[in-house]
Amino acid sequence: MAEQALAIGIDIGGTKVAGGVVDADGVVHERARRSTPHRSTSPRVVEDTIVSVVEELLDSSTGPIVAVGIGAAGFVAADRATVVFAPHLSWRNEPLRDALASRVALPTFVDNDANAAVWAEHRFGAGRGESHLVMVNLGTGIGGGIVLDGQVIRGRHGIAGEFGHMQVVPDGIRCECGNRGCWEQYASGNALVREARALFSAGSPVVSDLFDRVGGRPEDLTGPLVTEAARDGDPLACELLAEIGRWLGLGIADLAAALDPGTFVIGGGVSAAGDLLLEPARAAFRRQLTGRGYRPEATIVAAELGNEAGLVGAADLARSDTLAR
């Protein structure tokens, strides 16, 4: 039956290609994974990796597969076929869907990985039942996705949701995108680590616990390590996460003014800090929200699907598109 149809979802990141066979309830039945070829390799090598994962999943699936959905970390054109730009891979205006069509004998769709993730959280995760949902992914940078009236909003050119590059501080910290003061320079994993390393460099005594955790090697400091220290009660780590949370709340208030969602879902690696991050974010959001006290407030919740959100959402979008035809 159509409602029981399975689909393959593929999540392509800077370090891995992860895939799964996903049913109509968002349950992953089979999984496969490969390392992402180095960014200097040709598009064909990355395509070979994707095809290898798809073939493994087709061989292991216990039921018929109706479609393949690809979630790619990069700008995907509105045609859901072309990767315009992928910062960690060699794709530049790459016709990925057509390149795979002759090698994967199934309907294939390409989307941005954050679009796939927000769709998964909308259908099966923290945003279930919410028709107006915005997802903010805090990792090395900040990505995001939008669902309004139950539909993924991709924008005229397919690249909506690049929230991390909203300017929040004029002439602020230089961003990798070339601009200054981008939101992700203040509310991301990179920002968390940068601030901790700045205290290392200053020789601040408040950094002693983190210093011990990395054996005096600031280059070994990571976002997850700061989060672990905060969970263990280290005051500095808690303070650093609270600062990231404050910036997160400020940016979310701007998004609320523009989009008015009912729920913000916070995903990505930094969200593992839970309320150590989210409570400061909620407080800053309430202080900054336009019309505060006279309008309904969106809820701010942690994502539920973790690292599999991208592949689950890609599979479900591909399945839905195929069965609607």
PDB file of C-alpha atoms in Angstrom:
ATOM      1  CA  MET A   1       0.000   0.000   0.000  1.00  0.00           C
ATOM      2  CA  ALA A   2       1.161   3.558  -0.715  1.00  0.00           C
ATOM      3  CA  GLU A   3       1.096   4.583   2.929  1.00  0.00           C
ATOM      4  CA  GLN A   4       3.563   1.783   3.683  1.00  0.00           C
ATOM      5  CA  ALA A   5       6.011   2.822   0.943  1.00  0.00           C
ATOM      6  CA  LEU A   6       9.641   3.097   1.958  1.00  0.00           C
ATOM      7  CA  ALA A   7      12.097   5.756   0.817  1.00  0.00           C
ATOM      8  CA  ILE A   8      15.840   6.212   1.093  1.00  0.00           C
ATOM      9  CA  GLY A   9      17.183   9.357   2.692  1.00  0.00           C
ATOM     10  CA  ILE A  10      20.775  10.506   2.220  1.00  0.00           C
ATOM     11  CA  ASP A  11      22.403  13.198   4.366  1.00  0.00           C
ATOM     12  CA  ILE A  12      25.601  14.642   2.870  1.00  0.00           C
ATOM     13  CA  GLY A  13      27.840  16.576   5.231  1.00  0.00           C
ATOM     14  CA  GLY A  14      31.407  17.749   5.251  1.00  0.00           C
ATOM     15  CA  THR A  15      32.691  14.507   6.811  1.00  0.00           C
ATOM     16  CA  LYS A  16      30.130  11.806   6.057  1.00  0.00           C
ATOM     17  CA  VAL A  17      27.444  10.489   3.727  1.00  0.00           C
ATOM     18  CA  ALA A  18      24.788   8.860   5.911  1.00  0.00           C
ATOM     19  CA  GLY A  19      21.785   7.015   4.544  1.00  0.00           C
ATOM     20  CA  GLY A  20      18.749   5.159   5.778  1.00  0.00           C
ATOM     21  CA  VAL A  21      15.618   3.335   4.666  1.00  0.00           C
ATOM     22  CA  VAL A  22      12.747   5.301   6.197  1.00  0.00           C
ATOM     23  CA  ASP A  23       9.081   4.346   6.500  1.00  0.00           C
ATOM     24  CA  ALA A  24       6.024   6.614   6.456  1.00  0.00           C
ATOM     25  CA  ASP A  25       6.214   7.074  10.234  1.00  0.00           C
ATOM     26  CA  GLY A  26       9.778   8.393  10.076  1.00  0.00           C
ATOM     27  CA  VAL A  27      11.305   5.197  11.454  1.00  0.00           C
ATOM     28  CA  VAL A  28      14.752   4.289  10.079  1.00  0.00           C
ATOM     29  CA  HIS A  29      14.956   0.569   9.324  1.00  0.00           C
ATOM     30  CA  GLU A  30      18.334   0.193   7.627  1.00  0.00           C
ATOM     31  CA  ARG A  31      21.427   2.401   7.783  1.00  0.00           C
ATOM     32  CA  ALA A  32      24.618   2.852   5.780  1.00  0.00           C
ATOM     33  CA  ARG A  33      27.465   5.330   6.068  1.00  0.00           C
ATOM     34  CA  ARG A  34      30.594   6.377   4.185  1.00  0.00           C
ATOM     35  CA  SER A  35      33.215   9.056   4.745  1.00  0.00           C
ATOM     36  CA  THR A  36      32.769  12.092   2.511  1.00  0.00           C
ATOM     37  CA  PRO A  37      35.559  12.313  -0.074  1.00  0.00           C
ATOM     38  CA  HIS A  38      37.932  15.206   0.456  1.00  0.00           C
ATOM     39  CA  ARG A  39      36.663  18.605  -0.725  1.00  0.00           C
ATOM     40  CA  SER A  40      39.257  18.756  -3.502  1.00  0.00           C
ATOM     41  CA  THR A  41      37.929  15.645  -5.236  1.00  0.00           C
ATOM     42  CA  SER A  42      35.735  15.804  -8.312  1.00  0.00           C
ATOM     43  CA  PRO A  43      31.920  15.788  -8.168  1.00  0.00           C
ATOM     44  CA  ARG A  44      31.963  12.318  -9.709  1.00  0.00           C
ATOM     45  CA  VAL A  45      33.757  10.863  -6.686  1.00  0.00           C
ATOM     46  CA  VAL A  46      31.094  12.223  -4.324  1.00  0.00           C
ATOM     47  CA  GLU A  47      28.379  10.871  -6.617  1.00  0.00           C
ATOM     48  CA  ASP A  48      30.065   7.451  -6.508  1.00  0.00           C
ATOM     49  CA  THR A  49      29.868   7.566  -2.712  1.00  0.00           C
ATOM     50  CA  ILE A  50      26.169   8.435  -2.772  1.00  0.00           C
ATOM     51  CA  VAL A  51      25.415   5.642  -5.244  1.00  0.00           C
ATOM     52  CA  SER A  52      27.361   3.174  -3.092  1.00  0.00           C
ATOM     53  CA  VAL A  53      25.235   4.050  -0.047  1.00  0.00           C
ATOM     54  CA  VAL A  54      22.002   3.818  -2.056  1.00  0.00           C
ATOM     55  CA  GLU A  55      22.956   0.426  -3.496  1.00  0.00           C
ATOM     56  CA  GLU A  56      23.783  -0.942  -0.045  1.00  0.00           C
ATOM     57  CA  LEU A  57      20.424   0.217   1.285  1.00  0.00           C
ATOM     58  CA  LEU A  58      18.538  -1.213  -1.692  1.00  0.00           C
ATOM     59  CA  ASP A  59      20.214  -4.571  -1.107  1.00  0.00           C
ATOM     60  CA  SER A  60      19.400  -4.587   2.611  1.00  0.00           C
ATOM     61  CA  SER A  61      15.831  -3.259   2.437  1.00  0.00           C
ATOM     62  CA  THR A  62      13.036  -5.680   3.250  1.00  0.00           C
ATOM     63  CA  GLY A  63      10.483  -3.793   1.159  1.00  0.00           C
ATOM     64  CA  PRO A  64      10.171  -1.855  -2.107  1.00  0.00           C
ATOM     65  CA  ILE A  65      11.728   1.607  -2.263  1.00  0.00           C
ATOM     66  CA  VAL A  66       9.752   4.342  -4.060  1.00  0.00           C
ATOM     67  CA  ALA A  67      12.207   7.272  -4.064  1.00  0.00           C
ATOM     68  CA  VAL A  68      15.565   8.640  -2.956  1.00  0.00           C
ATOM     69  CA  GLY A  69      15.907  11.979  -1.168  1.00  0.00           C
ATOM     70  CA  ILE A  70      19.251  13.768  -0.911  1.00  0.00           C
ATOM     71  CA  GLY A  71      19.923  16.391   1.765  1.00  0.00           C
ATOM     72  CA  ALA A  72      23.049  18.377   0.884  1.00  0.00           C
ATOM     73  CA  ALA A  73      24.950  20.890   2.998  1.00  0.00           C
ATOM     74  CA  GLY A  74      24.928  23.810   0.582  1.00  0.00           C
ATOM     75  CA  PHE A  75      22.784  26.054  -1.577  1.00  0.00           C
ATOM     76  CA  VAL A  76      20.248  24.020  -3.560  1.00  0.00           C
ATOM     77  CA  ALA A  77      18.364  25.732  -6.379  1.00  0.00           C
ATOM     78  CA  ALA A  78      14.581  26.000  -6.356  1.00  0.00           C
ATOM     79  CA  ASP A  79      14.385  23.194  -8.930  1.00  0.00           C
ATOM     80  CA  ARG A  80      15.491  20.738  -6.209  1.00  0.00           C
ATOM     81  CA  ALA A  81      17.949  19.352  -8.724  1.00  0.00           C
ATOM     82  CA  THR A  82      21.032  21.592  -8.719  1.00  0.00           C
ATOM     83  CA  VAL A  83      23.546  22.211  -5.949  1.00  0.00           C
ATOM     84  CA  VAL A  84      24.540  25.823  -6.576  1.00  0.00           C
ATOM     85  CA  PHE A  85      27.326  25.877  -4.000  1.00  0.00           C
ATOM     86  CA  ALA A  86      28.562  23.454  -1.346  1.00  0.00           C
ATOM     87  CA  PRO A  87      31.311  24.912   0.841  1.00  0.00           C
ATOM     88  CA  HIS A  88      32.760  21.573   1.925  1.00  0.00           C
ATOM     89  CA  LEU A  89      32.543  19.794  -1.432  1.00  0.00           C
ATOM     90  CA  SER A  90      33.550  20.555  -5.005  1.00  0.00           C
ATOM     91  CA  TRP A  91      29.989  21.236  -6.199  1.00  0.00           C
ATOM     92  CA  ARG A  92      29.490  24.495  -8.092  1.00  0.00           C
ATOM     93  CA  ASN A  93      26.205  24.614 -10.077  1.00  0.00           C
ATOM     94  CA  GLU A  94      26.285  20.832 -10.010  1.00  0.00           C
ATOM     95  CA  PRO A  95      23.247  19.131 -11.651  1.00  0.00           C
ATOM     96  CA  LEU A  96      23.228  16.461  -8.964  1.00  0.00           C
ATOM     97  CA  ARG A  97      19.750  15.043  -9.577  1.00  0.00           C
ATOM     98  CA  ASP A  98      20.419  14.527 -13.282  1.00  0.00           C
ATOM     99  CA  ALA A  99      23.888  13.153 -12.586  1.00  0.00           C
ATOM    100  CA  LEU A 100      22.363  10.495 -10.338  1.00  0.00           C
ATOM    101  CA  ALA A 101      19.323   9.774 -12.538  1.00  0.00           C
ATOM    102  CA  SER A 102      21.145   7.390 -14.859  1.00  0.00           C
ATOM    103  CA  ARG A 103      22.736   5.551 -11.928  1.00  0.00           C
ATOM    104  CA  VAL A 104      19.836   5.311  -9.469  1.00  0.00           C
ATOM    105  CA  ALA A 105      16.767   3.758 -11.050  1.00  0.00           C
ATOM    106  CA  LEU A 106      14.360   5.617  -8.743  1.00  0.00           C
ATOM    107  CA  PRO A 107      12.834   9.096  -8.593  1.00  0.00           C
ATOM    108  CA  THR A 108      15.479  11.263  -6.942  1.00  0.00           C
ATOM    109  CA  PHE A 109      15.130  14.637  -5.235  1.00  0.00           C
ATOM    110  CA  VAL A 110      17.763  17.024  -3.860  1.00  0.00           C
ATOM    111  CA  ASP A 111      17.233  19.549  -1.085  1.00  0.00           C
ATOM    112  CA  ASN A 112      19.221  21.542   1.428  1.00  0.00           C
ATOM    113  CA  ASP A 113      20.000  19.463   4.521  1.00  0.00           C
ATOM    114  CA  ALA A 114      18.445  22.047   6.857  1.00  0.00           C
ATOM    115  CA  ASN A 115      15.199  21.976   4.852  1.00  0.00           C
ATOM    116  CA  ALA A 116      15.183  18.216   5.234  1.00  0.00           C
ATOM    117  CA  ALA A 117      15.825  18.491   8.972  1.00  0.00           C
ATOM    118  CA  VAL A 118      13.067  21.030   9.635  1.00  0.00           C
ATOM    119  CA  TRP A 119      10.636  18.866   7.683  1.00  0.00           C
ATOM    120  CA  ALA A 120      11.569  15.839   9.795  1.00  0.00           C
ATOM    121  CA  GLU A 121      11.044  17.765  13.038  1.00  0.00           C
ATOM    122  CA  HIS A 122       7.736  19.097  11.680  1.00  0.00           C
ATOM    123  CA  ARG A 123       6.482  15.636  10.733  1.00  0.00           C
ATOM    124  CA  PHE A 124       7.975  13.385  13.384  1.00  0.00           C
ATOM    125  CA  GLY A 125       9.884  15.391  15.998  1.00  0.00           C
ATOM    126  CA  ALA A 126       9.660  18.419  18.264  1.00  0.00           C
ATOM    127  CA  GLY A 127       7.414  20.322  15.828  1.00  0.00           C
ATOM    128  CA  ARG A 128       4.686  17.687  15.429  1.00  0.00           C
ATOM    129  CA  GLY A 129       1.316  19.389  15.045  1.00  0.00           C
ATOM    130  CA  GLU A 130       2.846  22.844  14.500  1.00  0.00           C
ATOM    131  CA  SER A 131       1.976  24.379  11.118  1.00  0.00           C
ATOM    132  CA  HIS A 132       4.393  27.339  11.487  1.00  0.00           C
ATOM    133  CA  LEU A 133       7.833  26.168  12.512  1.00  0.00           C
ATOM    134  CA  VAL A 134      11.358  27.565  12.295  1.00  0.00           C
ATOM    135  CA  MET A 135      14.398  25.406  12.990  1.00  0.00           C
ATOM    136  CA  VAL A 136      17.757  26.896  13.957  1.00  0.00           C
ATOM    137  CA  ASN A 137      20.731  24.537  13.774  1.00  0.00           C
ATOM    138  CA  LEU A 138      23.715  25.502  15.893  1.00  0.00           C
ATOM    139  CA  GLY A 139      26.874  23.754  14.821  1.00  0.00           C
ATOM    140  CA  THR A 140      30.132  25.128  13.496  1.00  0.00           C
ATOM    141  CA  GLY A 141      27.937  27.889  12.082  1.00  0.00           C
ATOM    142  CA  ILE A 142      24.175  28.445  12.016  1.00  0.00           C
ATOM    143  CA  GLY A 143      21.779  27.009   9.469  1.00  0.00           C
ATOM    144  CA  GLY A 144      18.041  26.771   9.470  1.00  0.00           C
ATOM    145  CA  GLY A 145      14.791  25.865   7.817  1.00  0.00           C
ATOM    146  CA  ILE A 146      11.251  27.196   7.646  1.00  0.00           C
ATOM    147  CA  VAL A 147       7.860  25.471   7.539  1.00  0.00           C
ATOM    148  CA  LEU A 148       4.866  27.806   7.097  1.00  0.00           C
ATOM    149  CA  ASP A 149       1.314  26.546   6.644  1.00  0.00           C
ATOM    150  CA  GLY A 150       2.737  23.047   6.592  1.00  0.00           C
ATOM    151  CA  GLN A 151       5.046  23.692   3.626  1.00  0.00           C
ATOM    152  CA  VAL A 152       8.832  24.016   3.448  1.00  0.00           C
ATOM    153  CA  ILE A 153       9.711  27.586   2.449  1.00  0.00           C
ATOM    154  CA  ARG A 154      12.740  27.572   0.151  1.00  0.00           C
ATOM    155  CA  GLY A 155      12.581  31.102  -1.256  1.00  0.00           C
ATOM    156  CA  ARG A 156      12.533  32.324  -4.845  1.00  0.00           C
ATOM    157  CA  HIS A 157      16.016  30.940  -5.547  1.00  0.00           C
ATOM    158  CA  GLY A 158      15.899  27.960  -3.186  1.00  0.00           C
ATOM    159  CA  ILE A 159      18.293  29.299  -0.543  1.00  0.00           C
ATOM    160  CA  ALA A 160      16.078  30.671   2.219  1.00  0.00           C
ATOM    161  CA  GLY A 161      17.013  29.823   5.791  1.00  0.00           C
ATOM    162  CA  GLU A 162      20.618  31.034   5.828  1.00  0.00           C
ATOM    163  CA  PHE A 163      19.950  32.651   9.201  1.00  0.00           C
ATOM    164  CA  GLY A 164      23.559  32.503  10.320  1.00  0.00           C
ATOM    165  CA  HIS A 165      24.454  35.317   7.957  1.00  0.00           C
ATOM    166  CA  MET A 166      21.986  37.878   9.236  1.00  0.00           C
ATOM    167  CA  GLN A 167      24.019  40.849  10.418  1.00  0.00           C
ATOM    168  CA  VAL A 168      23.500  41.391  14.154  1.00  0.00           C
ATOM    169  CA  VAL A 169      26.540  43.595  14.885  1.00  0.00           C
ATOM    170  CA  PRO A 170      27.431  46.256  12.290  1.00  0.00           C
ATOM    171  CA  ASP A 171      31.185  46.111  11.599  1.00  0.00           C
ATOM    172  CA  GLY A 172      31.445  43.180  13.996  1.00  0.00           C
ATOM    173  CA  ILE A 173      33.568  40.034  13.873  1.00  0.00           C
ATOM    174  CA  ARG A 174      34.621  39.019  10.357  1.00  0.00           C
ATOM    175  CA  CYS A 175      32.690  36.011   9.058  1.00  0.00           C
ATOM    176  CA  GLU A 176      33.907  33.357   6.614  1.00  0.00           C
ATOM    177  CA  CYS A 177      31.207  34.543   4.199  1.00  0.00           C
ATOM    178  CA  GLY A 178      33.137  37.795   3.794  1.00  0.00           C
ATOM    179  CA  ASN A 179      30.816  40.048   5.792  1.00  0.00           C
ATOM    180  CA  ARG A 180      31.111  41.304   9.355  1.00  0.00           C
ATOM    181  CA  GLY A 181      28.889  40.802  12.374  1.00  0.00           C
ATOM    182  CA  CYS A 182      26.994  37.722  11.178  1.00  0.00           C
ATOM    183  CA  TRP A 183      24.801  35.999  13.755  1.00  0.00           C
ATOM    184  CA  GLU A 184      26.817  32.785  13.624  1.00  0.00           C
ATOM    185  CA  GLN A 185      29.889  34.649  14.840  1.00  0.00           C
ATOM    186  CA  TYR A 186      28.103  35.145  18.166  1.00  0.00           C
ATOM    187  CA  ALA A 187      25.756  32.166  18.605  1.00  0.00           C
ATOM    188  CA  SER A 188      27.437  29.011  17.284  1.00  0.00           C
ATOM    189  CA  GLY A 189      29.886  26.289  18.228  1.00  0.00           C
ATOM    190  CA  ASN A 190      32.703  28.313  16.687  1.00  0.00           C
ATOM    191  CA  ALA A 191      31.761  31.322  18.808  1.00  0.00           C
ATOM    192  CA  LEU A 192      31.704  29.190  21.958  1.00  0.00           C
ATOM    193  CA  VAL A 193      35.192  27.812  21.313  1.00  0.00           C
ATOM    194  CA  ARG A 194      36.588  31.178  20.214  1.00  0.00           C
ATOM    195  CA  GLU A 195      35.541  32.845  23.469  1.00  0.00           C
ATOM    196  CA  ALA A 196      36.987  30.050  25.590  1.00  0.00           C
ATOM    197  CA  ARG A 197      40.302  30.172  23.714  1.00  0.00           C
ATOM    198  CA  ALA A 198      40.437  33.958  24.132  1.00  0.00           C
ATOM    199  CA  LEU A 199      40.381  33.448  27.903  1.00  0.00           C
ATOM    200  CA  PHE A 200      43.163  30.863  27.537  1.00  0.00           C
ATOM    201  CA  SER A 201      45.251  33.401  25.637  1.00  0.00           C
ATOM    202  CA  ALA A 202      44.587  36.075  28.251  1.00  0.00           C
ATOM    203  CA  GLY A 203      45.828  33.761  31.017  1.00  0.00           C
ATOM    204  CA  SER A 204      42.582  34.169  32.928  1.00  0.00           C
ATOM    205  CA  PRO A 205      42.415  32.121  36.153  1.00  0.00           C
ATOM    206  CA  VAL A 206      38.707  31.368  35.552  1.00  0.00           C
ATOM    207  CA  VAL A 207      39.695  29.006  32.744  1.00  0.00           C
ATOM    208  CA  SER A 208      41.540  26.569  35.021  1.00  0.00           C
ATOM    209  CA  ASP A 209      38.990  23.741  34.772  1.00  0.00           C
ATOM    210  CA  LEU A 210      38.896  23.866  30.974  1.00  0.00           C
ATOM    211  CA  PHE A 211      42.692  24.175  30.969  1.00  0.00           C
ATOM    212  CA  ASP A 212      42.956  20.921  32.918  1.00  0.00           C
ATOM    213  CA  ARG A 213      40.450  19.138  30.667  1.00  0.00           C
ATOM    214  CA  VAL A 214      42.609  19.740  27.579  1.00  0.00           C
ATOM    215  CA  GLY A 215      45.968  19.323  29.287  1.00  0.00           C
ATOM    216  CA  GLY A 216      46.863  22.954  28.690  1.00  0.00           C
ATOM    217  CA  ARG A 217      46.351  22.652  24.918  1.00  0.00           C
ATOM    218  CA  PRO A 218      43.792  25.268  23.810  1.00  0.00           C
ATOM    219  CA  GLU A 219      43.819  23.836  20.294  1.00  0.00           C
ATOM    220  CA  ASP A 220      42.155  20.708  21.732  1.00  0.00           C
ATOM    221  CA  LEU A 221      39.235  22.681  23.104  1.00  0.00           C
ATOM    222  CA  THR A 222      35.902  21.851  21.431  1.00  0.00           C
ATOM    223  CA  GLY A 223      32.283  22.822  21.826  1.00  0.00           C
ATOM    224  CA  PRO A 224      31.249  19.411  23.202  1.00  0.00           C
ATOM    225  CA  LEU A 225      34.027  19.637  25.793  1.00  0.00           C
ATOM    226  CA  VAL A 226      32.742  23.051  26.964  1.00  0.00           C
ATOM    227  CA  THR A 227      29.228  21.609  27.137  1.00  0.00           C
ATOM    228  CA  GLU A 228      30.469  18.650  29.184  1.00  0.00           C
ATOM    229  CA  ALA A 229      32.232  21.016  31.578  1.00  0.00           C
ATOM    230  CA  ALA A 230      29.055  23.077  31.974  1.00  0.00           C
ATOM    231  CA  ARG A 231      27.051  19.964  32.773  1.00  0.00           C
ATOM    232  CA  ASP A 232      29.635  19.158  35.422  1.00  0.00           C
ATOM    233  CA  GLY A 233      29.027  22.571  36.960  1.00  0.00           C
ATOM    234  CA  ASP A 234      32.055  24.546  35.758  1.00  0.00           C
ATOM    235  CA  PRO A 235      31.037  28.212  36.238  1.00  0.00           C
ATOM    236  CA  LEU A 236      32.971  29.514  33.233  1.00  0.00           C
ATOM    237  CA  ALA A 237      31.545  26.918  30.862  1.00  0.00           C
ATOM    238  CA  CYS A 238      28.036  27.737  32.110  1.00  0.00           C
ATOM    239  CA  GLU A 239      28.739  31.437  31.581  1.00  0.00           C
ATOM    240  CA  LEU A 240      29.998  30.850  28.038  1.00  0.00           C
ATOM    241  CA  LEU A 241      26.921  28.807  27.114  1.00  0.00           C
ATOM    242  CA  ALA A 242      24.647  31.432  28.648  1.00  0.00           C
ATOM    243  CA  GLU A 243      26.297  34.079  26.468  1.00  0.00           C
ATOM    244  CA  ILE A 244      25.742  31.955  23.362  1.00  0.00           C
ATOM    245  CA  GLY A 245      22.152  31.476  24.517  1.00  0.00           C
ATOM    246  CA  ARG A 246      21.654  35.222  24.889  1.00  0.00           C
ATOM    247  CA  TRP A 247      22.792  35.831  21.323  1.00  0.00           C
ATOM    248  CA  LEU A 248      20.594  32.957  20.181  1.00  0.00           C
ATOM    249  CA  GLY A 249      17.555  34.549  21.804  1.00  0.00           C
ATOM    250  CA  LEU A 250      18.265  37.930  20.219  1.00  0.00           C
ATOM    251  CA  GLY A 251      18.414  36.421  16.743  1.00  0.00           C
ATOM    252  CA  ILE A 252      15.296  34.342  17.307  1.00  0.00           C
ATOM    253  CA  ALA A 253      13.400  37.495  18.293  1.00  0.00           C
ATOM    254  CA  ASP A 254      14.333  38.990  14.912  1.00  0.00           C
ATOM    255  CA  LEU A 255      13.115  35.853  13.147  1.00  0.00           C
ATOM    256  CA  ALA A 256       9.857  36.017  15.120  1.00  0.00           C
ATOM    257  CA  ALA A 257       9.329  39.594  13.932  1.00  0.00           C
ATOM    258  CA  ALA A 258       9.770  38.486  10.324  1.00  0.00           C
ATOM    259  CA  LEU A 259       8.096  35.064  10.283  1.00  0.00           C
ATOM    260  CA  ASP A 260       5.839  34.781  13.381  1.00  0.00           C
ATOM    261  CA  PRO A 261       6.142  31.005  13.870  1.00  0.00           C
ATOM    262  CA  GLY A 262       4.458  29.109  16.680  1.00  0.00           C
ATOM    263  CA  THR A 263       7.573  27.127  17.563  1.00  0.00           C
ATOM    264  CA  PHE A 264      11.333  27.455  17.228  1.00  0.00           C
ATOM    265  CA  VAL A 265      13.185  24.130  17.230  1.00  0.00           C
ATOM    266  CA  ILE A 266      16.862  24.348  18.166  1.00  0.00           C
ATOM    267  CA  GLY A 267      19.069  21.624  16.708  1.00  0.00           C
ATOM    268  CA  GLY A 268      22.723  21.023  15.922  1.00  0.00           C
ATOM    269  CA  GLY A 269      25.575  19.984  18.166  1.00  0.00           C
ATOM    270  CA  VAL A 270      25.434  22.986  20.517  1.00  0.00           C
ATOM    271  CA  SER A 271      21.804  22.191  21.366  1.00  0.00           C
ATOM    272  CA  ALA A 272      23.086  19.189  23.345  1.00  0.00           C
ATOM    273  CA  ALA A 273      23.616  21.694  26.183  1.00  0.00           C
ATOM    274  CA  GLY A 274      19.838  21.670  26.720  1.00  0.00           C
ATOM    275  CA  ASP A 275      18.503  24.220  29.188  1.00  0.00           C
ATOM    276  CA  LEU A 276      22.001  25.545  29.880  1.00  0.00           C
ATOM    277  CA  LEU A 277      21.613  27.085  26.425  1.00  0.00           C
ATOM    278  CA  LEU A 278      17.855  27.303  25.992  1.00  0.00           C
ATOM    279  CA  GLU A 279      16.894  29.049  29.233  1.00  0.00           C
ATOM    280  CA  PRO A 280      19.169  32.063  28.526  1.00  0.00           C
ATOM    281  CA  ALA A 281      17.853  32.032  24.955  1.00  0.00           C
ATOM    282  CA  ARG A 282      14.232  32.094  26.126  1.00  0.00           C
ATOM    283  CA  ALA A 283      14.958  34.940  28.538  1.00  0.00           C
ATOM    284  CA  ALA A 284      16.687  37.035  25.869  1.00  0.00           C
ATOM    285  CA  PHE A 285      13.909  36.274  23.394  1.00  0.00           C
ATOM    286  CA  ARG A 286      11.237  37.539  25.795  1.00  0.00           C
ATOM    287  CA  ARG A 287      13.206  40.732  26.499  1.00  0.00           C
ATOM    288  CA  GLN A 288      13.817  41.470  22.808  1.00  0.00           C
ATOM    289  CA  LEU A 289      10.549  40.339  21.196  1.00  0.00           C
ATOM    290  CA  THR A 290       8.737  43.087  19.302  1.00  0.00           C
ATOM    291  CA  GLY A 291       5.364  43.781  20.927  1.00  0.00           C
ATOM    292  CA  ARG A 292       6.278  41.746  24.001  1.00  0.00           C
ATOM    293  CA  GLY A 293       3.429  41.486  26.450  1.00  0.00           C
ATOM    294  CA  TYR A 294       0.841  42.147  23.742  1.00  0.00           C
ATOM    295  CA  ARG A 295       1.317  39.195  21.398  1.00  0.00           C
ATOM    296  CA  PRO A 296       1.509  35.402  21.616  1.00  0.00           C
ATOM    297  CA  GLU A 297       5.052  34.130  22.117  1.00  0.00           C
ATOM    298  CA  ALA A 298       6.551  31.270  20.166  1.00  0.00           C
ATOM    299  CA  THR A 299       7.849  28.338  22.178  1.00  0.00           C
ATOM    300  CA  ILE A 300      11.545  27.457  21.995  1.00  0.00           C
ATOM    301  CA  VAL A 301      12.288  23.737  22.232  1.00  0.00           C
ATOM    302  CA  ALA A 302      15.151  21.349  21.573  1.00  0.00           C
ATOM    303  CA  ALA A 303      15.115  19.179  18.466  1.00  0.00           C
ATOM    304  CA  GLU A 304      14.251  15.526  19.003  1.00  0.00           C
ATOM    305  CA  LEU A 305      15.630  13.605  16.025  1.00  0.00           C
ATOM    306  CA  GLY A 306      19.333  14.350  16.417  1.00  0.00           C
ATOM    307  CA  ASN A 307      21.753  13.487  13.645  1.00  0.00           C
ATOM    308  CA  GLU A 308      19.178  11.483  11.686  1.00  0.00           C
ATOM    309  CA  ALA A 309      16.814  14.407  11.083  1.00  0.00           C
ATOM    310  CA  GLY A 310      18.385  15.206   7.711  1.00  0.00           C
ATOM    311  CA  LEU A 311      18.075  11.740   6.225  1.00  0.00           C
ATOM    312  CA  VAL A 312      14.594  11.187   7.686  1.00  0.00           C
ATOM    313  CA  GLY A 313      13.351  14.468   6.247  1.00  0.00           C
ATOM    314  CA  ALA A 314      14.991  13.906   2.852  1.00  0.00           C
ATOM    315  CA  ALA A 315      13.367  10.486   2.582  1.00  0.00           C
ATOM    316  CA  ASP A 316       9.928  11.766   3.582  1.00  0.00           C
ATOM    317  CA  LEU A 317      10.036  14.720   1.184  1.00  0.00           C
ATOM    318  CA  ALA A 318      11.065  12.432  -1.685  1.00  0.00           C
ATOM    319  CA  ARG A 319       8.407   9.873  -0.785  1.00  0.00           C
ATOM    320  CA  SER A 320       5.673  12.524  -0.552  1.00  0.00           C
ATOM    321  CA  ASP A 321       6.619  14.092  -3.877  1.00  0.00           C
ATOM    322  CA  THR A 322       6.698  10.743  -5.637  1.00  0.00           C
ATOM    323  CA  LEU A 323       3.340   9.528  -4.320  1.00  0.00           C
ATOM    324  CA  ALA A 324       1.721  12.888  -5.139  1.00  0.00           C
ATOM    325  CA  ARG A 325       2.584  12.534  -8.827  1.00  0.00           C
TER     326      ARG A 325
END
